[in-house]
Coordinates of C-alpha atoms in Angstrom, one line a residue:
M1498 CA 35.3 -7.8 31.5
N1499 CA 35.2 -7.0 35.4
Q1500 CA 32.9 -4.4 35.9
D1501 CA 35.7 -2.2 37.7
D1502 CA 38.1 -2.6 34.6
R1503 CA 35.9 -0.4 32.5
A1504 CA 38.3 2.5 32.5
P1505 CA 41.1 1.1 30.3
F1506 CA 38.2 -0.1 28.3
V1507 CA 37.1 3.3 27.7
R1508 CA 40.2 5.0 27.1
A1509 CA 41.0 2.4 24.4
L1510 CA 37.9 2.7 22.2
Q1511 CA 37.8 6.3 22.6
R1512 CA 39.4 7.5 19.5
A1513 CA 37.5 4.6 17.4
R1514 CA 34.1 4.9 18.9
A1515 CA 34.6 8.9 17.9
S1516 CA 35.7 8.2 14.5
A1517 CA 32.7 5.9 13.9
Y1518 CA 29.8 8.5 14.4
A1519 CA 28.8 11.4 12.0
P1520 CA 29.9 14.8 13.2
G1521 CA 28.2 16.0 16.2
E1522 CA 26.5 12.1 16.9
F1523 CA 29.1 10.9 19.3
V1524 CA 28.6 11.9 22.9
E1525 CA 30.5 9.3 24.2
Q1526 CA 28.1 6.8 24.5
E1527 CA 28.6 3.2 25.1
G1528 CA 26.0 1.6 22.7
F1529 CA 24.8 2.2 19.2
M1530 CA 22.3 5.0 19.7
R1531 CA 23.1 8.6 18.0
A1532 CA 23.1 11.6 20.0
A1533 CA 19.7 12.7 17.8
E1534 CA 18.3 9.6 18.8
I1535 CA 19.3 10.2 22.2
R1536 CA 17.9 13.7 22.1
T1537 CA 14.6 12.6 20.5
L1538 CA 14.0 9.8 23.3
A1539 CA 14.7 12.3 26.0
G1540 CA 12.3 14.8 24.6
R1541 CA 9.8 12.3 24.2
A1542 CA 9.9 11.3 28.0
G1543 CA 9.4 15.3 28.8
I1544 CA 13.1 15.9 30.3
A1545 CA 13.3 19.7 30.5
P1546 CA 14.6 22.4 33.3
G1547 CA 13.5 21.1 36.6
V1548 CA 12.6 17.3 35.7
S1549 CA 13.8 14.8 37.9
V1550 CA 15.9 11.9 36.0
L1551 CA 16.9 8.5 37.1
D1552 CA 19.6 6.9 34.8
L1553 CA 20.1 3.2 35.3
C1554 CA 23.5 1.6 34.1
C1555 CA 24.5 4.7 33.3
G1556 CA 28.0 3.8 32.6
V1557 CA 30.4 6.7 32.2
A1558 CA 26.9 8.9 31.3
G1559 CA 27.8 10.1 28.2
P1560 CA 24.0 10.1 27.2
G1561 CA 23.1 11.6 30.7
R1562 CA 25.9 14.6 30.3
F1563 CA 24.4 15.1 26.9
I1564 CA 21.0 15.1 28.1
T1565 CA 21.8 17.2 31.2
R1566 CA 23.6 20.1 29.0
E1567 CA 21.1 19.7 25.9
L1568 CA 17.6 19.9 28.1
G1569 CA 18.3 20.6 31.6
C1570 CA 17.4 18.1 34.4
S1571 CA 18.2 17.2 37.6
Y1572 CA 19.7 14.1 37.2
L1573 CA 21.2 10.7 39.1
G1574 CA 23.2 8.1 37.5
V1575 CA 23.4 4.6 38.7
D1576 CA 26.0 1.9 37.8
S1577 CA 27.5 -0.9 39.4
S1578 CA 31.0 -0.2 37.8
S1579 CA 33.0 2.2 40.5
S1580 CA 35.6 3.0 37.4
A1581 CA 32.7 4.1 35.3
V1582 CA 30.9 6.4 38.0
D1583 CA 34.5 7.9 38.3
I1584 CA 35.1 8.6 34.9
A1585 CA 31.3 10.0 34.8
R1586 CA 31.9 12.0 37.9
E1587 CA 35.2 13.5 36.6
R1588 CA 33.5 14.2 32.9
A1589 CA 30.6 15.7 34.9
A1590 CA 32.1 18.3 36.6
D1591 CA 30.8 21.3 35.0
L1592 CA 27.3 19.8 35.1
P1593 CA 24.5 19.5 37.8
C1594 CA 25.1 15.7 37.5
R1595 CA 25.1 13.1 40.6
F1596 CA 26.4 9.7 40.5
E1597 CA 25.6 6.4 42.9
L1598 CA 27.6 3.4 42.7
A1599 CA 25.0 0.6 43.1
R1600 CA 24.2 -2.8 41.6
I1601 CA 20.5 -2.9 40.1
P1602 CA 18.1 -3.9 41.3
P1603 CA 17.6 -2.4 43.8
I1604 CA 17.3 1.2 42.3
P1605 CA 16.9 4.1 44.2
P1606 CA 13.6 5.0 45.8
G1607 CA 12.6 8.4 44.0
P1608 CA 10.3 9.5 43.2
F1609 CA 11.8 10.4 39.8
D1610 CA 9.9 12.2 37.0
V1611 CA 11.5 10.2 34.3
V1612 CA 13.4 7.0 34.6
L1613 CA 16.3 6.1 31.4
L1614 CA 17.4 2.5 30.7
F1615 CA 19.9 3.0 27.6
E1616 CA 21.1 -0.1 25.4
T1617 CA 21.1 -2.4 28.6
M1618 CA 17.7 -4.0 29.2
L1619 CA 19.2 -7.3 27.4
A1620 CA 21.4 -7.5 30.5
F1621 CA 18.8 -8.2 32.9
P1622 CA 17.1 -11.6 32.7
D1623 CA 14.0 -11.3 35.1
K1624 CA 12.5 -8.2 33.5
E1625 CA 9.4 -8.1 35.3
T1626 CA 11.1 -7.2 39.0
L1627 CA 13.1 -4.7 37.1
L1628 CA 9.8 -2.9 36.0
E1629 CA 8.2 -3.1 39.0
E1630 CA 10.9 -1.1 40.9
I1631 CA 11.0 1.2 38.1
F1632 CA 7.1 1.6 38.5
R1633 CA 7.8 2.2 42.0
A1634 CA 10.1 4.8 41.4
L1635 CA 8.3 7.1 39.4
R1636 CA 5.8 9.6 40.1
R1637 CA 2.4 9.1 39.3
G1638 CA 2.4 10.2 35.5
G1639 CA 6.3 9.8 35.4
R1640 CA 7.8 8.1 32.2
F1641 CA 10.1 5.5 31.5
A1642 CA 12.1 5.7 28.3
F1643 CA 14.4 3.0 27.5
T1644 CA 15.7 0.8 24.5
M1645 CA 15.4 -3.1 24.0
E1646 CA 16.7 -6.0 21.6
E1647 CA 13.5 -7.6 20.6
G1648 CA 13.7 -11.2 19.8
L1649 CA 13.4 -14.7 20.6
P1650 CA 15.7 -16.1 23.3
L1651 CA 19.2 -17.2 21.8
T1652 CA 19.4 -20.7 20.8
E1653 CA 22.4 -22.5 22.5
A1654 CA 24.4 -22.6 19.0
E1655 CA 24.0 -18.4 19.3
R1656 CA 25.0 -18.2 22.9
E1657 CA 28.3 -20.1 22.0
R1658 CA 29.1 -17.6 19.4
M1659 CA 28.2 -14.6 21.8
P1660 CA 30.8 -13.4 23.8
D1661 CA 29.2 -12.5 27.6
A1662 CA 26.5 -14.4 26.5
D1663 CA 25.0 -14.2 30.3
T1664 CA 24.4 -10.4 29.7
V1665 CA 22.6 -11.2 26.6
W1666 CA 18.7 -12.0 27.4
L1667 CA 16.2 -11.0 24.5
T1668 CA 12.9 -10.7 24.7
P1669 CA 10.1 -10.8 22.4
L1670 CA 8.0 -7.7 21.6
R1671 CA 4.7 -9.1 22.6
E1672 CA 6.3 -10.6 25.9
M1673 CA 7.6 -7.0 27.0
L1674 CA 4.5 -5.5 25.9
A1675 CA 2.5 -7.4 28.1
C1676 CA 4.6 -6.8 31.1
L1677 CA 4.9 -3.1 30.9
E1678 CA 0.9 -3.2 31.1
R1679 CA 1.2 -5.5 33.9
V1680 CA 3.2 -3.4 36.0
G1681 CA 1.4 -0.4 35.1
L1682 CA 3.6 1.3 32.6
R1683 CA 1.6 2.2 29.4
V1684 CA 3.5 2.6 26.3
R1685 CA 2.9 6.3 24.9
W1686 CA 5.6 6.1 21.7
Q1687 CA 7.9 3.8 20.3
K1688 CA 10.0 3.4 17.3
D1689 CA 12.1 1.1 15.5
F1690 CA 15.7 1.9 15.4
S1691 CA 17.3 -1.3 14.0
R1692 CA 18.5 0.0 10.6
S1693 CA 20.2 3.0 12.0
H1694 CA 21.8 0.7 14.7
G1695 CA 22.7 -1.6 12.3
A1696 CA 24.7 1.0 10.6
V1697 CA 26.4 2.4 13.5
A1698 CA 27.7 -1.2 14.5
D1699 CA 29.1 -1.7 11.0
S1700 CA 30.5 1.9 11.4
L1701 CA 32.4 0.7 15.0
I1702 CA 33.4 -2.7 13.5
S1703 CA 35.2 -0.9 10.8
A1704 CA 36.8 1.7 13.4
F1705 CA 37.7 -0.8 15.9
A1706 CA 39.7 -2.7 13.2
A1707 CA 41.5 0.2 11.9
D1708 CA 42.6 0.9 15.3
A1709 CA 43.2 -2.8 16.3
T1710 CA 46.7 -2.3 17.2
A1711 CA 46.5 0.4 19.3
I1712 CA 43.4 -0.9 21.0
A1713 CA 45.0 -4.1 21.6
G1714 CA 48.0 -2.9 23.3
Q1715 CA 45.7 -1.4 25.8
I1716 CA 42.9 -4.1 26.4
G1717 CA 44.8 -7.4 25.1
R1718 CA 44.0 -9.0 21.9
R1719 CA 41.5 -11.4 23.1
A1720 CA 39.4 -8.6 24.7
L1721 CA 39.5 -7.1 21.1
E1722 CA 38.6 -10.0 19.2
D1723 CA 35.2 -10.6 21.9
L1724 CA 34.4 -6.9 20.9
L1725 CA 34.8 -7.4 17.3
A1726 CA 32.8 -10.9 17.6
A1727 CA 29.7 -9.4 19.4
H1728 CA 29.4 -6.6 17.2
R1729 CA 29.5 -8.7 14.0
L1730 CA 26.9 -10.5 15.7
W1731 CA 25.0 -7.6 16.3
S1732 CA 25.5 -6.5 12.7
D1733 CA 24.3 -9.5 10.9
W1734 CA 21.3 -9.9 13.6
L1735 CA 20.1 -6.5 13.0
R1736 CA 20.4 -6.9 9.1
E1737 CA 18.8 -9.9 9.0
G1738 CA 15.8 -9.3 11.5
R1739 CA 16.8 -11.8 14.2
V1740 CA 17.3 -8.8 16.3
R1741 CA 15.3 -5.3 16.7
K1742 CA 16.4 -2.6 18.3
I1743 CA 13.2 -0.7 19.7
A1744 CA 13.0 2.8 21.8
F1745 CA 10.0 3.2 24.0
V1746 CA 8.5 5.9 26.1
A1747 CA 5.9 4.3 28.9
E1748 CA 4.0 5.9 31.5
K1749 CA 2.8 5.4 34.8
T1750 CA -1.1 5.0 34.9
G1751 CA -1.6 3.7 38.5

């Protein structure tokens, strides 16, 4: 999918996504996180009124708008998709949110109290360069709150099965922890969300299949088939332990 084709995709999936979550858990997120998990991670990162937050790869900024509304903060969302940023701006009209269109890295210089990266760490093959930039953008004592897909890199056979495999770069936990430590980010909290995210993947598969005719009418049958194939792989891998979903808060120590 072209990055600037996000708008029809968001519209096509909105109804199915909303139906896939329990009441109160859908906040226009585009990944597998529930609202309660977003709130927990934001709270662990110390987001509160007056705290400056940079949200990387924010997309339409469902979680960012939710955090700003729930906890209060000075929020800047950054994404490379102009259509996603346009949607985010429109839907945040009543909130003190700012947005920038930019490819990451580089990232805005800050300094920020908190940097967020939800559900997109796997899209960066060079994670150390990204983490070095995040370190520089944080104030001393600032926090980096993120989720990651933990596991060994995909095999060639797995890459052939995964749509958009060039955006799926898994990292073993030990490697990620060592990388964080090297750049000066020390983990203060982590939690495994694998089971809950596997359940959300299953629920989304059912919702997309139930609304398949309407979705295919907006984005095309091939795009729907790729969407379902990817979600089925994530569901299988999370259930089998091939991949784990882990949330972290790491603090700038240097």
